[in-house]
Amino acid sequence: MKIDYIIFSLVVTGSFVLIELWMAAYCKTIKTVEKYGRTKASITGNLRYFFIFLIVSLLVSGIAFVDAAGDKVEGNFKKIAGGIAPTFAYELRRMGHSRLTPSTAPDNASYLYMMNAMVQWMKLNPEIESIYTMRKLPGGRNVFILGPETDYNRDGTIRGEKEERVPIGEVYEEKIPELEQAFKGHESMQPEATKDE
């Protein structure tokens, strides 16, 4: 269930509880007086049922609105990634990415050229937070090939291990099904981001 909808449900339910508490206090203080053939107590009782119906209706209809909004954001992200990723892949292939290996020297001219190009791509496309390339070794381990420095907080400087360049050949330990699909040549996107170092 989406966090947006959980928050929405809590706000609505909290509002209902407050209304319920107010109505309970109101019922204790009023006198039972006939009005149009009904008492005020029965009027507040009917209002209570109306609010229960309203709350349930809002919670049920809220599912559709939250899902629609989430699907729209996810669809926009897929369009962006689907348009940019093939371009990056083409450019890296053209630059000779396949000639890089985990043992390529970090001062190799081709390696540095590609790393600098990726840094420029991130500067030109602020929606892209980071770009990495990986390779699967014969034993099944995944290693970084290109992992350029990334200015995550956009302050213009590279600070700390998180923003520094990932060394070529560093093993990536996380097991992500979508990453394995990518190594098999299938386009894939994680529904939730993986957090790592």
Coordinates of N, CA and C in Angstrom, one line a residue:
M1 N 0.8 -1.2 0.0 CA 0.0 0.0 0.0 C 0.9 1.2 0.0
K2 N 0.5 2.2 -0.7 CA 1.3 3.4 -0.9 C 1.2 4.3 0.4
I3 N 2.4 4.9 0.7 CA 2.5 5.7 1.9 C 1.5 6.9 1.9
D4 N 1.3 7.4 0.7 CA 0.4 8.5 0.5 C -1.0 8.2 1.0
Y5 N -1.4 7.0 0.6 CA -2.8 6.6 1.0 C -2.9 6.3 2.5
I6 N -1.8 5.8 3.1 CA -1.8 5.5 4.5 C -2.0 6.9 5.2
I7 N -1.2 7.9 4.8 CA -1.3 9.2 5.4 C -2.7 9.8 5.2
F8 N -3.2 9.6 4.0 CA -4.6 10.1 3.7 C -5.6 9.4 4.7
S9 N -5.5 8.1 4.8 CA -6.4 7.4 5.7 C -6.3 7.8 7.1
L10 N -5.1 8.0 7.6 CA -4.9 8.5 9.0 C -5.5 9.9 9.2
V11 N -5.3 10.8 8.3 CA -5.9 12.1 8.4 C -7.4 12.0 8.5
V12 N -8.0 11.3 7.6 CA -9.4 11.2 7.5 C -10.0 10.5 8.8
T13 N -9.3 9.4 9.2 CA -9.8 8.7 10.4 C -9.6 9.6 11.6
G14 N -8.5 10.3 11.7 CA -8.3 11.3 12.8 C -9.4 12.3 12.8
S15 N -9.7 12.8 11.7 CA -10.8 13.8 11.6 C -12.1 13.3 12.1
F16 N -12.4 12.0 11.7 CA -13.6 11.4 12.1 C -13.6 11.2 13.7
V17 N -12.5 10.8 14.2 CA -12.5 10.6 15.7 C -12.7 11.9 16.4
L18 N -12.1 13.0 15.9 CA -12.4 14.3 16.5 C -13.8 14.7 16.4
I19 N -14.4 14.5 15.3 CA -15.9 14.8 15.1 C -16.7 14.0 16.1
E20 N -16.3 12.7 16.2 CA -17.1 11.8 17.1 C -17.0 12.2 18.5
L21 N -15.8 12.6 18.9 CA -15.6 13.1 20.3 C -16.4 14.4 20.5
W22 N -16.4 15.3 19.6 CA -17.2 16.5 19.7 C -18.7 16.2 19.8
M23 N -19.1 15.3 19.0 CA -20.5 15.0 19.0 C -21.0 14.3 20.3
A24 N -20.1 13.4 20.8 CA -20.4 12.8 22.1 C -20.5 13.8 23.2
A25 N -19.6 14.8 23.2 CA -19.6 15.9 24.2 C -20.9 16.7 24.0
Y26 N -21.3 17.0 22.8 CA -22.4 17.8 22.4 C -23.7 17.1 22.9
C27 N -23.8 15.8 22.7 CA -25.0 15.0 23.1 C -25.1 15.0 24.7
K28 N -24.1 15.1 25.4 CA -24.1 15.1 26.8 C -24.7 16.4 27.4
T29 N -24.4 17.5 26.6 CA -24.8 18.8 27.1 C -26.2 19.3 26.7
I30 N -26.7 18.7 25.6 CA -28.0 19.2 25.2 C -29.1 18.5 25.9
K31 N -30.2 19.2 25.9 CA -31.4 18.6 26.5 C -32.2 17.9 25.4
T32 N -32.9 16.9 25.7 CA -33.8 16.2 24.7 C -35.0 17.1 24.5
V33 N -35.0 17.8 23.4 CA -36.1 18.7 23.1 C -36.7 18.3 21.8
E34 N -38.0 18.2 21.7 CA -38.7 17.8 20.5 C -38.5 18.9 19.5
K35 N -38.2 18.5 18.2 CA -38.0 19.4 17.1 C -38.4 18.7 15.9
Y36 N -39.5 19.2 15.3 CA -40.0 18.6 14.0 C -40.2 17.1 14.2
G37 N -40.7 16.7 15.4 CA -41.0 15.3 15.6 C -39.8 14.4 15.9
R38 N -38.6 15.0 16.0 CA -37.4 14.2 16.4 C -36.7 15.0 17.5
T39 N -35.9 14.3 18.2 CA -35.1 14.9 19.3 C -33.8 15.3 18.7
K40 N -33.1 16.3 19.4 CA -31.7 16.6 19.0 C -30.8 15.5 19.1
A41 N -31.0 14.6 20.0 CA -30.2 13.4 20.2 C -30.3 12.5 19.0
S42 N -31.5 12.4 18.4 CA -31.6 11.5 17.2 C -31.0 12.2 16.0
I43 N -31.1 13.6 16.0 CA -30.5 14.3 14.9 C -29.0 14.1 14.8
T44 N -28.3 14.2 16.0 CA -26.9 13.9 16.1 C -26.6 12.5 15.8
G45 N -27.5 11.6 16.2 CA -27.3 10.1 15.8 C -27.3 9.9 14.3
N46 N -28.2 10.6 13.6 CA -28.2 10.5 12.2 C -27.0 11.1 11.5
L47 N -26.5 12.2 12.1 CA -25.3 12.8 11.6 C -24.1 11.9 11.8
R48 N -24.1 11.2 12.8 CA -23.0 10.2 13.1 C -23.0 9.2 11.9
Y49 N -24.1 8.6 11.6 CA -24.2 7.7 10.5 C -23.8 8.3 9.2
F50 N -24.2 9.5 9.0 CA -23.8 10.2 7.7 C -22.2 10.4 7.7
F51 N -21.6 10.7 8.8 CA -20.2 10.9 8.8 C -19.4 9.5 8.6
I52 N -20.0 8.5 9.2 CA -19.4 7.1 9.0 C -19.5 6.8 7.5
F53 N -20.6 7.1 6.9 CA -20.8 6.8 5.4 C -19.8 7.6 4.6
L54 N -19.6 8.9 5.0 CA -18.7 9.8 4.3 C -17.3 9.4 4.4
I55 N -16.9 8.9 5.6 CA -15.5 8.5 5.9 C -15.2 7.2 5.0
V56 N -16.1 6.3 5.1 CA -15.9 5.0 4.3 C -15.8 5.4 2.8
S57 N -16.7 6.3 2.3 CA -16.7 6.6 0.9 C -15.4 7.3 0.5
L58 N -14.9 8.2 1.4 CA -13.6 8.9 1.1 C -12.4 7.9 1.1
L59 N -12.4 7.0 2.0 CA -11.3 6.0 2.1 C -11.3 5.1 0.8
V60 N -12.5 4.7 0.5 CA -12.6 3.8 -0.7 C -12.2 4.5 -2.0
S61 N -12.8 5.7 -2.2 CA -12.5 6.4 -3.4 C -11.1 6.9 -3.4
G62 N -10.5 7.1 -2.2 CA -9.1 7.6 -2.2 C -8.1 6.6 -2.8
I63 N -8.4 5.3 -2.8 CA -7.5 4.3 -3.3 C -7.3 4.6 -4.8
A64 N -8.4 4.9 -5.5 CA -8.3 5.2 -7.0 C -7.5 6.4 -7.3
F65 N -7.7 7.5 -6.5 CA -6.9 8.7 -6.7 C -5.4 8.5 -6.5
V66 N -5.1 7.9 -5.4 CA -3.7 7.7 -5.0 C -3.0 6.8 -6.0
D67 N -3.7 5.7 -6.5 CA -3.1 4.8 -7.5 C -2.9 5.5 -8.8
A68 N -3.9 6.3 -9.2 CA -3.8 7.1 -10.4 C -2.6 8.1 -10.4
A69 N -2.4 8.8 -9.3 CA -1.3 9.7 -9.2 C 0.0 9.0 -9.2
G70 N 0.1 7.8 -8.5 CA 1.3 7.0 -8.4 C 1.7 6.5 -9.8
D71 N 0.7 6.0 -10.5 CA 0.9 5.5 -11.9 C 1.4 6.6 -12.8
K72 N 0.9 7.8 -12.7 CA 1.3 8.9 -13.5 C 2.8 9.2 -13.3
V73 N 3.2 9.3 -12.0 CA 4.6 9.6 -11.7 C 5.5 8.5 -12.2
E74 N 5.1 7.3 -12.0 CA 5.9 6.1 -12.4 C 6.0 6.1 -14.0
G75 N 4.9 6.4 -14.6 CA 4.9 6.4 -16.1 C 5.8 7.5 -16.6
N76 N 5.8 8.7 -16.0 CA 6.7 9.8 -16.4 C 8.1 9.4 -16.2
F77 N 8.4 8.7 -15.1 CA 9.8 8.3 -14.8 C 10.3 7.3 -15.9
K78 N 9.4 6.3 -16.2 CA 9.7 5.3 -17.2 C 10.0 5.9 -18.6
K79 N 9.2 7.0 -18.9 CA 9.4 7.7 -20.2 C 10.8 8.3 -20.2
I80 N 11.2 9.0 -19.1 CA 12.5 9.7 -19.0 C 13.6 8.7 -19.1
A81 N 13.5 7.6 -18.3 CA 14.6 6.6 -18.2 C 14.6 5.9 -19.6
G82 N 13.4 5.6 -20.1 CA 13.4 4.8 -21.4 C 13.9 5.6 -22.5
G83 N 13.9 6.9 -22.4 CA 14.4 7.8 -23.5 C 15.9 8.0 -23.4
I84 N 16.4 8.2 -22.1 CA 17.7 8.6 -21.9 C 18.7 7.4 -21.9
A85 N 18.3 6.3 -21.2 CA 19.2 5.1 -21.1 C 19.7 4.6 -22.4
P86 N 18.9 4.4 -23.4 CA 19.4 3.9 -24.7 C 20.4 4.8 -25.3
T87 N 20.2 6.1 -25.1 CA 21.2 7.1 -25.6 C 22.5 7.0 -24.9
F88 N 22.5 6.9 -23.6 CA 23.7 6.7 -22.8 C 24.4 5.4 -23.3
A89 N 23.7 4.4 -23.4 CA 24.3 3.1 -23.8 C 24.9 3.1 -25.1
Y90 N 24.2 3.8 -26.1 CA 24.8 3.9 -27.4 C 26.1 4.7 -27.4
E91 N 26.1 5.8 -26.6 CA 27.3 6.7 -26.6 C 28.5 5.9 -25.9
L92 N 28.2 5.2 -24.8 CA 29.3 4.5 -24.2 C 29.8 3.3 -25.0
R93 N 28.9 2.7 -25.8 CA 29.4 1.6 -26.7 C 30.3 2.2 -27.8
R94 N 29.9 3.4 -28.3 CA 30.6 4.1 -29.3 C 32.0 4.5 -28.8
M95 N 32.1 4.9 -27.5 CA 33.3 5.3 -26.9 C 34.3 4.1 -26.5
G96 N 33.7 2.9 -26.6 CA 34.6 1.7 -26.4 C 34.4 1.1 -25.0
H97 N 33.2 1.2 -24.4 CA 33.0 0.7 -23.1 C 33.3 -0.8 -23.0
S98 N 33.1 -1.5 -24.0 CA 33.3 -3.0 -24.0 C 34.8 -3.3 -23.8
R99 N 35.7 -2.4 -24.1 CA 37.1 -2.7 -23.9 C 37.6 -2.5 -22.5
L100 N 36.8 -1.8 -21.7 CA 37.1 -1.7 -20.3 C 36.9 -3.0 -19.5
T101 N 37.8 -3.3 -18.6 CA 37.7 -4.5 -17.8 C 37.9 -4.1 -16.3
P102 N 37.5 -5.0 -15.4 CA 37.7 -4.6 -13.9 C 39.2 -4.3 -13.6
S103 N 40.1 -4.7 -14.4 CA 41.5 -4.5 -14.1 C 42.1 -3.3 -14.9
T104 N 41.2 -2.6 -15.7 CA 41.6 -1.4 -16.4 C 42.2 -0.3 -15.4
A105 N 43.3 0.3 -15.7 CA 43.9 1.2 -14.8 C 43.1 2.5 -14.6
P106 N 43.0 3.0 -13.4 CA 42.1 4.2 -13.2 C 42.6 5.5 -13.9
D107 N 43.8 5.4 -14.4 CA 44.3 6.6 -15.2 C 44.3 6.3 -16.7
N108 N 43.6 5.2 -17.1 CA 43.4 4.9 -18.5 C 42.7 6.1 -19.2
A109 N 43.2 6.5 -20.4 CA 42.6 7.7 -21.1 C 41.1 7.4 -21.5
S110 N 40.8 6.2 -22.0 CA 39.4 5.9 -22.4 C 38.5 5.9 -21.2
Y111 N 39.0 5.3 -20.1 CA 38.2 5.2 -18.9 C 37.9 6.6 -18.4
L112 N 38.9 7.5 -18.3 CA 38.7 8.9 -17.8 C 37.8 9.7 -18.7
Y113 N 37.9 9.4 -20.0 CA 37.0 10.1 -21.0 C 35.6 9.8 -20.8
M114 N 35.3 8.5 -20.6 CA 33.9 8.1 -20.4 C 33.4 8.6 -19.0
M115 N 34.2 8.5 -18.0 CA 33.8 9.0 -16.7 C 33.4 10.5 -16.8
N116 N 34.3 11.3 -17.4 CA 34.0 12.7 -17.6 C 32.7 13.0 -18.4
A117 N 32.5 12.2 -19.4 CA 31.3 12.3 -20.2 C 30.1 12.1 -19.3
M118 N 30.1 11.0 -18.5 CA 29.0 10.7 -17.6 C 28.7 11.9 -16.6
V119 N 29.8 12.4 -16.1 CA 29.6 13.6 -15.2 C 28.9 14.7 -15.9
Q120 N 29.3 15.0 -17.1 CA 28.7 16.1 -17.9 C 27.2 15.7 -18.2
W121 N 26.9 14.5 -18.5 CA 25.5 14.1 -18.7 C 24.6 14.4 -17.5
M122 N 25.2 14.1 -16.3 CA 24.4 14.4 -15.1 C 24.2 15.9 -14.9
K123 N 25.2 16.7 -15.2 CA 25.1 18.1 -15.1 C 24.0 18.7 -16.1
L124 N 24.0 18.1 -17.3 CA 23.0 18.5 -18.3 C 21.6 18.1 -18.0
N125 N 21.5 17.0 -17.3 CA 20.2 16.4 -17.0 C 20.0 16.3 -15.5
P126 N 19.5 17.4 -14.9 CA 19.4 17.4 -13.4 C 18.4 16.4 -12.8
E127 N 17.5 15.9 -13.7 CA 16.6 14.8 -13.2 C 17.3 13.5 -12.9
I128 N 18.5 13.4 -13.5 CA 19.3 12.1 -13.3 C 20.2 12.3 -12.1
E129 N 20.0 11.5 -11.1 CA 20.8 11.7 -9.8 C 22.2 11.0 -10.0
S130 N 22.2 9.9 -10.6 CA 23.5 9.2 -10.8 C 23.4 8.1 -11.9
I131 N 24.6 7.8 -12.5 CA 24.7 6.8 -13.6 C 25.8 5.9 -13.2
Y132 N 25.6 4.6 -13.4 CA 26.7 3.6 -13.2 C 26.6 2.6 -14.3
T133 N 27.7 2.0 -14.6 CA 27.7 0.8 -15.4 C 28.3 -0.4 -14.7
M134 N 27.8 -1.5 -14.9 CA 28.3 -2.7 -14.2 C 28.5 -3.8 -15.2
R135 N 29.3 -4.8 -14.8 CA 29.5 -6.0 -15.6 C 29.4 -7.2 -14.7
K136 N 28.8 -8.3 -15.3 CA 28.7 -9.6 -14.5 C 29.9 -10.4 -14.9
L137 N 30.7 -10.8 -13.9 CA 31.9 -11.6 -14.1 C 31.5 -13.1 -14.3
P138 N 32.3 -13.9 -14.9 CA 32.0 -15.3 -15.1 C 31.5 -16.1 -13.8
G139 N 32.0 -15.7 -12.7 CA 31.6 -16.4 -11.4 C 30.3 -15.9 -10.9
G140 N 29.7 -14.9 -11.6 CA 28.3 -14.4 -11.2 C 28.3 -13.2 -10.4
R141 N 29.5 -12.7 -10.0 CA 29.6 -11.4 -9.2 C 29.4 -10.2 -10.1
N142 N 28.8 -9.2 -9.6 CA 28.6 -7.9 -10.4 C 29.6 -6.9 -9.9
V143 N 30.3 -6.3 -10.9 CA 31.3 -5.3 -10.5 C 31.0 -4.0 -11.3
F144 N 31.4 -2.9 -10.6 CA 31.3 -1.6 -11.3 C 32.4 -1.4 -12.3
I145 N 32.0 -0.9 -13.5 CA 33.0 -0.5 -14.5 C 33.1 1.0 -14.4
L146 N 32.0 1.7 -14.6 CA 32.0 3.2 -14.5 C 31.1 3.6 -13.4
G147 N 31.6 4.4 -12.5 CA 30.9 4.9 -11.3 C 31.4 6.3 -11.0
P148 N 31.0 7.3 -11.8 CA 31.5 8.6 -11.7 C 31.1 9.3 -10.4
E149 N 31.9 10.3 -10.0 CA 31.6 11.1 -8.8 C 30.2 11.7 -9.0
T150 N 29.5 11.8 -8.0 CA 28.1 12.3 -8.1 C 27.8 13.4 -7.0
D151 N 27.4 14.6 -7.5 CA 27.1 15.7 -6.6 C 25.7 15.6 -6.1
Y152 N 25.4 14.6 -5.2 CA 24.0 14.4 -4.8 C 23.3 15.6 -4.3
N153 N 24.0 16.4 -3.5 CA 23.3 17.5 -2.9 C 23.4 18.8 -3.7
R154 N 24.0 18.7 -4.9 CA 24.1 19.8 -5.9 C 24.7 21.0 -5.3
D155 N 25.7 20.9 -4.5 CA 26.4 22.1 -3.9 C 27.6 22.5 -4.7
G156 N 27.9 21.7 -5.8 CA 29.0 22.1 -6.6 C 30.4 21.5 -6.2
T157 N 30.4 20.7 -5.1 CA 31.6 20.1 -4.7 C 31.3 18.6 -4.4
I158 N 32.4 17.8 -4.6 CA 32.3 16.3 -4.3 C 32.8 16.1 -2.9
R159 N 32.0 15.7 -1.9 CA 32.4 15.6 -0.6 C 32.0 14.2 -0.1
G160 N 32.9 13.5 0.6 CA 32.5 12.3 1.3 C 32.6 11.1 0.4
E161 N 32.6 9.9 1.0 CA 32.7 8.7 0.3 C 31.5 8.4 -0.6
K162 N 30.3 8.9 -0.2 CA 29.1 8.6 -1.0 C 29.2 9.3 -2.3
E163 N 29.8 10.5 -2.4 CA 29.8 11.3 -3.6 C 31.0 11.0 -4.5
E164 N 32.0 10.3 -3.9 CA 33.2 10.1 -4.6 C 33.1 9.0 -5.7
R165 N 34.0 9.0 -6.6 CA 34.0 8.0 -7.7 C 34.1 6.6 -7.2
V166 N 33.4 5.7 -7.8 CA 33.4 4.2 -7.4 C 34.6 3.6 -8.2
P167 N 35.5 3.0 -7.5 CA 36.7 2.4 -8.2 C 36.3 1.3 -9.2
I168 N 36.9 1.3 -10.3 CA 36.6 0.3 -11.3 C 36.9 -1.1 -10.8
G169 N 36.0 -2.0 -11.0 CA 36.2 -3.4 -10.5 C 35.6 -3.7 -9.1
E170 N 35.1 -2.6 -8.4 CA 34.6 -2.8 -7.1 C 33.3 -3.7 -7.2
V171 N 33.2 -4.7 -6.3 CA 32.1 -5.7 -6.4 C 30.9 -5.0 -5.8
Y172 N 29.7 -5.3 -6.4 CA 28.5 -4.8 -5.9 C 27.7 -6.0 -5.3
E173 N 27.6 -6.0 -4.0 CA 27.1 -7.2 -3.3 C 25.6 -7.4 -3.3
E174 N 24.8 -6.3 -3.5 CA 23.4 -6.4 -3.4 C 22.8 -7.3 -4.5
K175 N 21.8 -8.1 -4.2 CA 21.2 -9.0 -5.1 C 19.8 -8.4 -5.5
I176 N 19.7 -7.8 -6.7 CA 18.5 -7.1 -7.1 C 17.9 -7.9 -8.3
P177 N 16.7 -8.4 -8.2 CA 16.1 -9.1 -9.4 C 16.1 -8.3 -10.7
E178 N 15.8 -7.0 -10.5 CA 15.7 -6.1 -11.7 C 17.1 -6.0 -12.4
L179 N 18.1 -5.9 -11.6 CA 19.5 -5.8 -12.1 C 19.9 -7.1 -12.9
E180 N 19.5 -8.2 -12.3 CA 19.7 -9.5 -13.0 C 19.0 -9.6 -14.3
Q181 N 17.8 -9.0 -14.3 CA 17.0 -9.0 -15.6 C 17.7 -8.1 -16.6
A182 N 18.3 -7.0 -16.2 CA 19.0 -6.1 -17.1 C 20.2 -6.8 -17.7
F183 N 20.9 -7.7 -16.9 CA 22.1 -8.4 -17.4 C 21.6 -9.4 -18.5
K184 N 20.4 -9.8 -18.4 CA 19.8 -10.8 -19.4 C 19.3 -10.0 -20.6
G185 N 19.4 -8.7 -20.6 CA 19.0 -7.9 -21.8 C 17.5 -7.5 -21.7
H186 N 16.9 -7.5 -20.6 CA 15.5 -7.1 -20.4 C 15.4 -5.8 -19.7
E187 N 14.6 -4.9 -20.3 CA 14.4 -3.6 -19.7 C 13.7 -3.8 -18.3
S188 N 14.1 -3.2 -17.3 CA 13.5 -3.5 -16.0 C 13.6 -2.2 -15.1
M189 N 12.7 -2.0 -14.2 CA 12.7 -0.9 -13.3 C 12.2 -1.4 -11.9
Q190 N 13.0 -1.0 -10.9 CA 12.5 -1.3 -9.5 C 11.4 -0.4 -9.1
P191 N 10.3 -1.1 -8.4 CA 9.3 -0.2 -7.9 C 9.7 0.6 -6.7
E192 N 10.6 0.1 -6.0 CA 11.2 0.9 -4.8 C 12.7 0.9 -4.9
A193 N 13.3 2.1 -4.6 CA 14.7 2.2 -4.7 C 15.4 1.3 -3.7
T194 N 16.6 0.8 -4.1 CA 17.4 0.0 -3.2 C 18.4 1.0 -2.5
K195 N 18.5 0.9 -1.2 CA 19.4 1.8 -0.4 C 20.6 1.0 -0.1
D196 N 21.8 1.5 -0.4 CA 23.0 0.9 -0.1 C 24.0 2.0 0.2
E197 N 25.3 1.6 0.4 CA 26.3 2.6 0.7 C 26.6 3.6 -0.3

